[in-house]
Short mmCIF file of C-alpha atoms in Angstrom, two decimals:
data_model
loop_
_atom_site.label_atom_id
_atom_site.label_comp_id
_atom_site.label_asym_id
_atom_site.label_seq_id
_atom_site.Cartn_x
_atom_site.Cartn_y
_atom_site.Cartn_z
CA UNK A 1 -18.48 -20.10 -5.36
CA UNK A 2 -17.13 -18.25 -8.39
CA UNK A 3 -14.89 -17.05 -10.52
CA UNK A 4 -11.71 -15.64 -9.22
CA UNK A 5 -8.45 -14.37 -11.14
CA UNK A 6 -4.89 -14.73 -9.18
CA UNK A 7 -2.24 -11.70 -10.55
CA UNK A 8 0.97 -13.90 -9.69
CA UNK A 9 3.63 -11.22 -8.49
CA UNK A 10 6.30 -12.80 -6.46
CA UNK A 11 7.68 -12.62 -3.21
CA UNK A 12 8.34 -15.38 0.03
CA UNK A 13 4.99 -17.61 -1.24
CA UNK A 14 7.36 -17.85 -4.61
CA UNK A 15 10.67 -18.19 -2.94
CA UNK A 16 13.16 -21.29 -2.72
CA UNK A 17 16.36 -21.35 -2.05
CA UNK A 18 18.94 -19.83 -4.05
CA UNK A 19 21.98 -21.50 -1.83
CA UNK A 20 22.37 -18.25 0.36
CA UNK A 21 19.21 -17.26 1.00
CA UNK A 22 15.18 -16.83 -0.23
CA UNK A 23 14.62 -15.08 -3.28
CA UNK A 24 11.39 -15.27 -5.79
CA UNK A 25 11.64 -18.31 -8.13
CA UNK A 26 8.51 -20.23 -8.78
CA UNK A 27 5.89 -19.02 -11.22
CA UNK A 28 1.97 -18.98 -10.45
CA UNK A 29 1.28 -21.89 -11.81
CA UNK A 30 3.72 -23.68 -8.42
CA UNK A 31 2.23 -21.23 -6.09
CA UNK A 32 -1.43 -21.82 -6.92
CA UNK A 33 -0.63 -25.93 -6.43
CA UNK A 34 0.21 -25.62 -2.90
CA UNK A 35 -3.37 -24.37 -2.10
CA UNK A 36 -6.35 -26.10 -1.70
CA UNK A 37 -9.23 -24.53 -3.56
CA UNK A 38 -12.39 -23.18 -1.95
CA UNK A 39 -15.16 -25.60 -2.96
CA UNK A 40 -16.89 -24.70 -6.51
CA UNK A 41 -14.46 -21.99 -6.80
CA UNK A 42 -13.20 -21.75 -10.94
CA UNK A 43 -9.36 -20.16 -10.55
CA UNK A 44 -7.57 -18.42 -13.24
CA UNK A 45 -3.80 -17.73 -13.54
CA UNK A 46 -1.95 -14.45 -14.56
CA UNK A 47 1.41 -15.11 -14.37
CA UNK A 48 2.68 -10.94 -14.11
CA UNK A 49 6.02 -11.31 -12.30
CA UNK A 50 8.12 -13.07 -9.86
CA UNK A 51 10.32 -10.60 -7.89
CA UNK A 52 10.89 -9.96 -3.97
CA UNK A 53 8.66 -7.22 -3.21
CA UNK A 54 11.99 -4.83 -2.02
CA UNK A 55 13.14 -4.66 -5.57
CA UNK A 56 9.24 -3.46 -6.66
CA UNK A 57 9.69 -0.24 -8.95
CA UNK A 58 6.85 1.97 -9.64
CA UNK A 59 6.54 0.64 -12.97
CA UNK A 60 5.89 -2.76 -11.69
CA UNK A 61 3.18 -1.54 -9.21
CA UNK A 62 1.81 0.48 -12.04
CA UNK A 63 2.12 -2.59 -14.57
CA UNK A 64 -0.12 -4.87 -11.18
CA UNK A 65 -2.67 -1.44 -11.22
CA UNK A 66 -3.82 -1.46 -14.64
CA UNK A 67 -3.56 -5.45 -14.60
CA UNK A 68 -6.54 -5.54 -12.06
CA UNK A 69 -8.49 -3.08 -13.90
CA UNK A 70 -8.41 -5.01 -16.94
CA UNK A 71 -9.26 -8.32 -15.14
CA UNK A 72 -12.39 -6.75 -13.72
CA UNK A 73 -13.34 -5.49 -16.91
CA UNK A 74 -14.62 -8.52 -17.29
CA UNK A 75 -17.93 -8.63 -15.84
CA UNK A 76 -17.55 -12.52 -15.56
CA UNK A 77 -15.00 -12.18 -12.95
CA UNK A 78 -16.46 -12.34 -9.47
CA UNK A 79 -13.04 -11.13 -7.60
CA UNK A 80 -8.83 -11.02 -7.39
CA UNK A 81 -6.37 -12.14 -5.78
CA UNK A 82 -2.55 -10.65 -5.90
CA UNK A 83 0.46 -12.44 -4.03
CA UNK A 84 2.68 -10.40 -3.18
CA UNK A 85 6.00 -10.03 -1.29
CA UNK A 86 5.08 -8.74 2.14
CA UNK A 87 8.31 -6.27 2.24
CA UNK A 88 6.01 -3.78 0.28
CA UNK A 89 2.56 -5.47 0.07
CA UNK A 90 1.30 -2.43 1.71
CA UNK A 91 2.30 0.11 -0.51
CA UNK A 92 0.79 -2.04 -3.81
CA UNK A 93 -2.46 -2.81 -2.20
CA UNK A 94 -3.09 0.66 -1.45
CA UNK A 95 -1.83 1.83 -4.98
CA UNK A 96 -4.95 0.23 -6.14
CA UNK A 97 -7.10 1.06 -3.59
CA UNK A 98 -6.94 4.49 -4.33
CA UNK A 99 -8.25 3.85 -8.05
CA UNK A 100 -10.51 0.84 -7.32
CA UNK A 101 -13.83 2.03 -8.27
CA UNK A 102 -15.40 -1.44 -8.17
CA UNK A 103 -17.05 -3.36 -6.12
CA UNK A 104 -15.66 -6.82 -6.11
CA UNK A 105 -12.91 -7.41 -3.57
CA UNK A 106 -9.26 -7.30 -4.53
CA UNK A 107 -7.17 -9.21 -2.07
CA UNK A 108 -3.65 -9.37 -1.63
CA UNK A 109 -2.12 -12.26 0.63
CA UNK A 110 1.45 -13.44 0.59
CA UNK A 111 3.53 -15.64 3.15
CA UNK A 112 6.04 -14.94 5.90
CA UNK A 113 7.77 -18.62 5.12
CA UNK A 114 8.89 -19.58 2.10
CA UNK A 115 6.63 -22.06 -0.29
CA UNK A 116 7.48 -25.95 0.66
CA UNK A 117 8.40 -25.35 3.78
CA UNK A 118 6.85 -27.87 6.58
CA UNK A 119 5.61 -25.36 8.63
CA UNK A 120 4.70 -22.52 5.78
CA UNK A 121 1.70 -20.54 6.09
CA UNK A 122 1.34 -19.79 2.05
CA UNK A 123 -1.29 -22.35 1.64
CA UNK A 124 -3.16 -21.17 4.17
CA UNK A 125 -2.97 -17.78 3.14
CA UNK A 126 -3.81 -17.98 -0.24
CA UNK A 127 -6.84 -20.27 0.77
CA UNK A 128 -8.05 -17.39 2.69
CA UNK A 129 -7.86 -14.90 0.09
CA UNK A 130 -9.56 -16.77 -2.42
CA UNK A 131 -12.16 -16.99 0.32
CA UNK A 132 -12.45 -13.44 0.45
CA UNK A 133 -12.29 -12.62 -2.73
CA UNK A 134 -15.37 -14.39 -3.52
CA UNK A 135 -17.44 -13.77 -0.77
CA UNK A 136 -16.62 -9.70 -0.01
CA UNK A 137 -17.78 -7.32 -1.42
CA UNK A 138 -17.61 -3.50 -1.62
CA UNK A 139 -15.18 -3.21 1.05
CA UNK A 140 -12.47 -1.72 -1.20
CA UNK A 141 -9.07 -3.47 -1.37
CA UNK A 142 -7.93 -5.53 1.37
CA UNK A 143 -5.25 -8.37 2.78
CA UNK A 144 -5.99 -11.21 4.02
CA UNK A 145 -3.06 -13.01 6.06
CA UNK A 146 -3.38 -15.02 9.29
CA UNK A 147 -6.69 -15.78 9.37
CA UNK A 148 -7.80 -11.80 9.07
CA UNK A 149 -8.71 -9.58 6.75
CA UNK A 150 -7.90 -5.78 7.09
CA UNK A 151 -8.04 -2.67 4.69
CA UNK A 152 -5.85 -1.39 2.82
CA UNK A 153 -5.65 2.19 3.53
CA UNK A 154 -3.43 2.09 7.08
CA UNK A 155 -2.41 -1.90 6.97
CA UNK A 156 1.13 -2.16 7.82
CA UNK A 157 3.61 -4.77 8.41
CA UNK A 158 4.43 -5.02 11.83
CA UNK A 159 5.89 -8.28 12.60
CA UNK A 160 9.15 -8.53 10.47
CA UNK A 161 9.31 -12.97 10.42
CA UNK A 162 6.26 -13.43 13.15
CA UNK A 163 3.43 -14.75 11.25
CA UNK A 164 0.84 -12.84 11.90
CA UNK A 165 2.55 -9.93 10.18
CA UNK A 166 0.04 -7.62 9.66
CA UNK A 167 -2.19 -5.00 11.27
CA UNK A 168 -3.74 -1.30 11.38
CA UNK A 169 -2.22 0.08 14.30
CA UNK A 170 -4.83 2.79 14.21
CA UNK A 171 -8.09 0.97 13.50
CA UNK A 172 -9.79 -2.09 14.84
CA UNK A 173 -9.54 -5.23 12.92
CA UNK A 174 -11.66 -5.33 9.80
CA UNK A 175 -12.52 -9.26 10.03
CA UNK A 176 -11.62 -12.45 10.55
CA UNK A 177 -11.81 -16.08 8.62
CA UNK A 178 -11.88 -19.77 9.71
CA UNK A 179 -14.00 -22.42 9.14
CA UNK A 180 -14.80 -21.57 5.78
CA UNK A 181 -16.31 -17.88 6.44
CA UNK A 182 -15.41 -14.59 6.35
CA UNK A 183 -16.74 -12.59 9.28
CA UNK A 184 -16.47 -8.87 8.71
CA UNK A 185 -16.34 -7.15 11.95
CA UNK A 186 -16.87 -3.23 10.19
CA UNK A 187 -16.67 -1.12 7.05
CA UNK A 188 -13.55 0.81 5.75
CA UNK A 189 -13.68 4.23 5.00
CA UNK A 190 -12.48 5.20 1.23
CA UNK A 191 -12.20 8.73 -0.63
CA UNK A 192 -13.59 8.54 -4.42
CA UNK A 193 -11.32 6.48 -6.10
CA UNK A 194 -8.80 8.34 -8.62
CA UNK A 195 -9.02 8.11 -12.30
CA UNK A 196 -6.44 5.37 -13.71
CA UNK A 197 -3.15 7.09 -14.42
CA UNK A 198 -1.33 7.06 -17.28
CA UNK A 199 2.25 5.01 -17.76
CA UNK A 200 4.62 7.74 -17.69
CA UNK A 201 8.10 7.55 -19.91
CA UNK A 202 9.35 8.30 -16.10
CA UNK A 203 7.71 7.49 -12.99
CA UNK A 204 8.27 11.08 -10.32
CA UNK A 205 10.56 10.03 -7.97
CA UNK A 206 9.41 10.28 -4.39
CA UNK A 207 11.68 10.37 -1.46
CA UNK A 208 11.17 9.53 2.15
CA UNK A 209 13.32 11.84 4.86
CA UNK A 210 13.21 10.32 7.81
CA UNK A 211 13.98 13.06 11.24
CA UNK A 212 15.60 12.32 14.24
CA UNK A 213 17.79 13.78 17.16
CA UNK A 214 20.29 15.91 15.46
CA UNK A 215 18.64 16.12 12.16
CA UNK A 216 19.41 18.81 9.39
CA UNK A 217 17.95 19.39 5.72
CA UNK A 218 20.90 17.72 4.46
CA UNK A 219 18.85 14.85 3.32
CA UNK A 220 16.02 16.63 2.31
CA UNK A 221 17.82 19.51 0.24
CA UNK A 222 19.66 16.47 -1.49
CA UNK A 223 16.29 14.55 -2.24
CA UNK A 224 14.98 18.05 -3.92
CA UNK A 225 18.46 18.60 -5.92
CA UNK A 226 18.38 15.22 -7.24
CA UNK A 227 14.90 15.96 -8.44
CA UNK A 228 12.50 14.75 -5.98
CA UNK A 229 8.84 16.02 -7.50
CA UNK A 230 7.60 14.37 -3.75
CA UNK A 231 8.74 14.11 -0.42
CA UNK A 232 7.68 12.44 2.53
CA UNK A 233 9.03 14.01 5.77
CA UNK A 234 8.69 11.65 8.59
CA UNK A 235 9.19 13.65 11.59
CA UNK A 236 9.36 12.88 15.37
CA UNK A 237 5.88 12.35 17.76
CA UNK A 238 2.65 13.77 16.18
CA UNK A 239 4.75 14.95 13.15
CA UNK A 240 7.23 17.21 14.00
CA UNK A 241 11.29 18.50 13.49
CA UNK A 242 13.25 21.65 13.55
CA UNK A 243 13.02 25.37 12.51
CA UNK A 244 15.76 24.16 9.88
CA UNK A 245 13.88 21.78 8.55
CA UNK A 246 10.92 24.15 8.01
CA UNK A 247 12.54 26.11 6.46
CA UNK A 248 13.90 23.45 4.01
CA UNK A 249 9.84 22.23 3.46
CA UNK A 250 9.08 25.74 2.38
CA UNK A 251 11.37 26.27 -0.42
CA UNK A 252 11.04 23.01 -0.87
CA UNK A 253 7.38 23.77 -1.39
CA UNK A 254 8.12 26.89 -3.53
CA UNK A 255 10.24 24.99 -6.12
CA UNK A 256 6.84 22.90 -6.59
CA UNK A 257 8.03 19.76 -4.81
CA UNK A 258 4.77 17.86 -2.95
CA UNK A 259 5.90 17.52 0.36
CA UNK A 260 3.85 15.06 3.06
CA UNK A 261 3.95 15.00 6.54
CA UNK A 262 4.00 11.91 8.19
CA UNK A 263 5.13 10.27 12.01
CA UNK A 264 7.55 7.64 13.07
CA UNK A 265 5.49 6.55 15.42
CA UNK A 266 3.69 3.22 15.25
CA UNK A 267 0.46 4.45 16.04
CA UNK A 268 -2.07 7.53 15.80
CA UNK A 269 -2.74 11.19 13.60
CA UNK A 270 -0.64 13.83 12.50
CA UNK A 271 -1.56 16.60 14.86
CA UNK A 272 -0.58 20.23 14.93
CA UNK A 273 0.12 20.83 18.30
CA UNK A 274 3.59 21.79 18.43
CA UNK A 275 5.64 25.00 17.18
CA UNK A 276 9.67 25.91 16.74
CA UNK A 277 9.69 23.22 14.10
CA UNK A 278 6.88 21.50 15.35
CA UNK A 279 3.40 20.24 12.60
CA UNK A 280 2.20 23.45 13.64
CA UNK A 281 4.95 25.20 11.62
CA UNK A 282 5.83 22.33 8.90
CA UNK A 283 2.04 22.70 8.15
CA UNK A 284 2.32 26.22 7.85
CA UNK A 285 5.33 25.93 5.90
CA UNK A 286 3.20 23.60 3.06
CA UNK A 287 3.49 20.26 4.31
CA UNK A 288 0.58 18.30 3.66
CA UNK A 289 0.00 16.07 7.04
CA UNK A 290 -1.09 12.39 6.32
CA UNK A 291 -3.42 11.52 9.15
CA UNK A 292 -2.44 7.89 10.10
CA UNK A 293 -0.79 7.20 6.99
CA UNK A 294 2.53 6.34 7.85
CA UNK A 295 5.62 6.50 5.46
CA UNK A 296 5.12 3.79 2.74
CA UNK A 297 1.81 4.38 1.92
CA UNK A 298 2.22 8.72 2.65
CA UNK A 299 4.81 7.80 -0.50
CA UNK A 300 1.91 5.99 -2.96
CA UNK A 301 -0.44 9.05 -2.17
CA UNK A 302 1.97 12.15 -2.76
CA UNK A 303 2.70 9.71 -5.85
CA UNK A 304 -0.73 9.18 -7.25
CA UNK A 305 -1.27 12.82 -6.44
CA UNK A 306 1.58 13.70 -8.80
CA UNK A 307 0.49 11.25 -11.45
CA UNK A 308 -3.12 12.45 -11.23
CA UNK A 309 -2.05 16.40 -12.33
CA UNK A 310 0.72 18.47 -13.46
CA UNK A 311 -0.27 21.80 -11.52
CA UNK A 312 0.63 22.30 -8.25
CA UNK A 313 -2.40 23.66 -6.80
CA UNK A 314 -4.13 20.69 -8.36
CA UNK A 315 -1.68 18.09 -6.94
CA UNK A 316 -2.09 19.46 -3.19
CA UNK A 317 -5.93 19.09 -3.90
CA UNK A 318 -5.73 15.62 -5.12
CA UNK A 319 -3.85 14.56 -2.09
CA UNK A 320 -5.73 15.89 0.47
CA UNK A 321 -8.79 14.42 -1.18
CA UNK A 322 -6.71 11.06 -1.34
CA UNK A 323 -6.18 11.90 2.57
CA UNK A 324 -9.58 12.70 3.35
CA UNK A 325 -8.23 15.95 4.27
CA UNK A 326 -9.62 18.24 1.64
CA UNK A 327 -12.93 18.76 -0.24
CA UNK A 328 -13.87 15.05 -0.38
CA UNK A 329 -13.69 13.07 2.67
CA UNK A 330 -13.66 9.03 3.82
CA UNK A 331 -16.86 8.03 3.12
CA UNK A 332 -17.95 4.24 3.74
CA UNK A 333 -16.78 1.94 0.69
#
């Protein structure tokens, strides 16, 4: 069936207990021996990391990007897997979906129970995604969890301990496994992928701002003085605030800071429809909105878009082509 390399990260598949609670112990090696193997499939092991997925920096999801692009430099390789934690599987799997420019499948799978438990769903899991892995292909990066596979532009979790954790709340499902297949049901849409970035000395820091009723720039102006190069405003229905807060996004903006516009709510686009501090005027102001993006993965684009250029103009182009919003658009991977 093929040749298939597991990056080893962490997170709940590696946990045990620690006499209080869960935390990442075991290496690969443990989590790859509570999986069956697809039949004639050749595994390989490398071992990057075992943390929970909250305490991921962006060096570490850096580190896991250019990982996977020197695993599939090897033309031998016919596919990856990454576990993952699931706290912030969704912002690492679309990390390297916006610079996978390959097309053999990169899956990320994880658990919602902890490995050696009776009931844990790790096994099955990683089963799956080593299913995927080798029988996908140019479909991008995706996740495979609970028996379906979804892409991993707009994949969130939604289900905090339920199992089948998670979903596009946007988009139909992308496929489905069991009984030894993969069934995929359509084809993501992808932008060209970004060049690989470099490692820098220091990652930007990129802060989320989250509105609500009674909100101020308080937060914001604080994420900009402590020197924010990105911002992700997450404001109220289709993406909206306060004249206050406008006004904060615009100097915000005019100091150089990369602000996105994103929604609190579950489901559905960006859309300039309102005004008085509605996306009508936070657009206006120089918010970039995100689509159906929502806040963790809004973050990893305004972040690639900073590590892709250091000109302003050039970093509002890169993320609206990340976006789909600008000269490039989603094109089928």
């Amino acid at each position: 069936m093929g040749r298939i390399v597991v990056i080893s990260t962490g997170g709940t598949i590696a946990s045990r207990w620690q006499g209080s609670g869960f935390a990442a112990d075991a290496d690969g090696s443990e989590v790859m021996a509570t999986a069956p193997l697809p039949e004639g499939m050749t595994v390989e092991l490398v071992d990057l990391f075992s943390v929970n997925s909250p305490r991921l920096t962006t060096d570490h999801q850096l580190t896991l990007l250019r990982t996977v692009h020197e695993v599939l430099a090897d033309p031998g390789v016919d596919g990856i897997v990454v576990t993952h934690g699931t706290d912030t599987l969704e912002e690492s799997a679309f990390l390297v979906d916006l610079h996978h420019h390959d097309p053999r499948s990169v899956v990320f799978t994880g658990s919602q129970r902890p490995m050696g438990t009776a009931d844990g769903d790790g096994p099955g899991n990683l089963y799956d995604a080593l299913l995927t892995a080798a029988t996908t292909r140019g479909l991008g990066v995706l996740v495979a969890f609970a028996g379906r596979v979804h892409a991993a532009r707009g994949t969130v979790k939604t289900q905090a301990v339920a199992l089948d954790a998670f979903a596009d709340p946007s988009k139909e499902l992308l496929g489905k496994i069991g009984f030894g297949k993969v069934t995929v049901l359509r084809t993501p849409q992808r932008p060209a992928p970004l060049p690989l970035p470099a490692m820098p000395e220091l990652p930007p820091r990129v802060d989320v701002v989250v509105h609500h009723a009674d909100g101020d720039p308080v937060l914001l102006n604080a994420a900009v003085e402590a020197g924010a190069r990105g911002i992700v405003l997450v404001g109220t229905g289709a993406g909206n605030a306060t004249p206050e807060i406008v006004d904060a996004v615009r100097a915000a903006v005019d100091r150089g800071v990369l602000v996105a516009l994103t929604t609190r709510v579950m489901a559905g686009p960006v859309t300039e429809i309102y005004t008085h501090g509605g996306a009508v005027d936070l657009v206006a102001a120089g918010a970039v909105p995100t689509g159906t993006l929502r806040a963790g993965q809004a973050r990893i684009a305004v972040l690639s878009a900073l590590l892709a250029s250091g000109e302003a103009g050039e970093r509002v182009r890169v993320l609206r082509d990340v976006l789909g919003a600008g000269g490039s658009v989603l094109v089928d991977a």
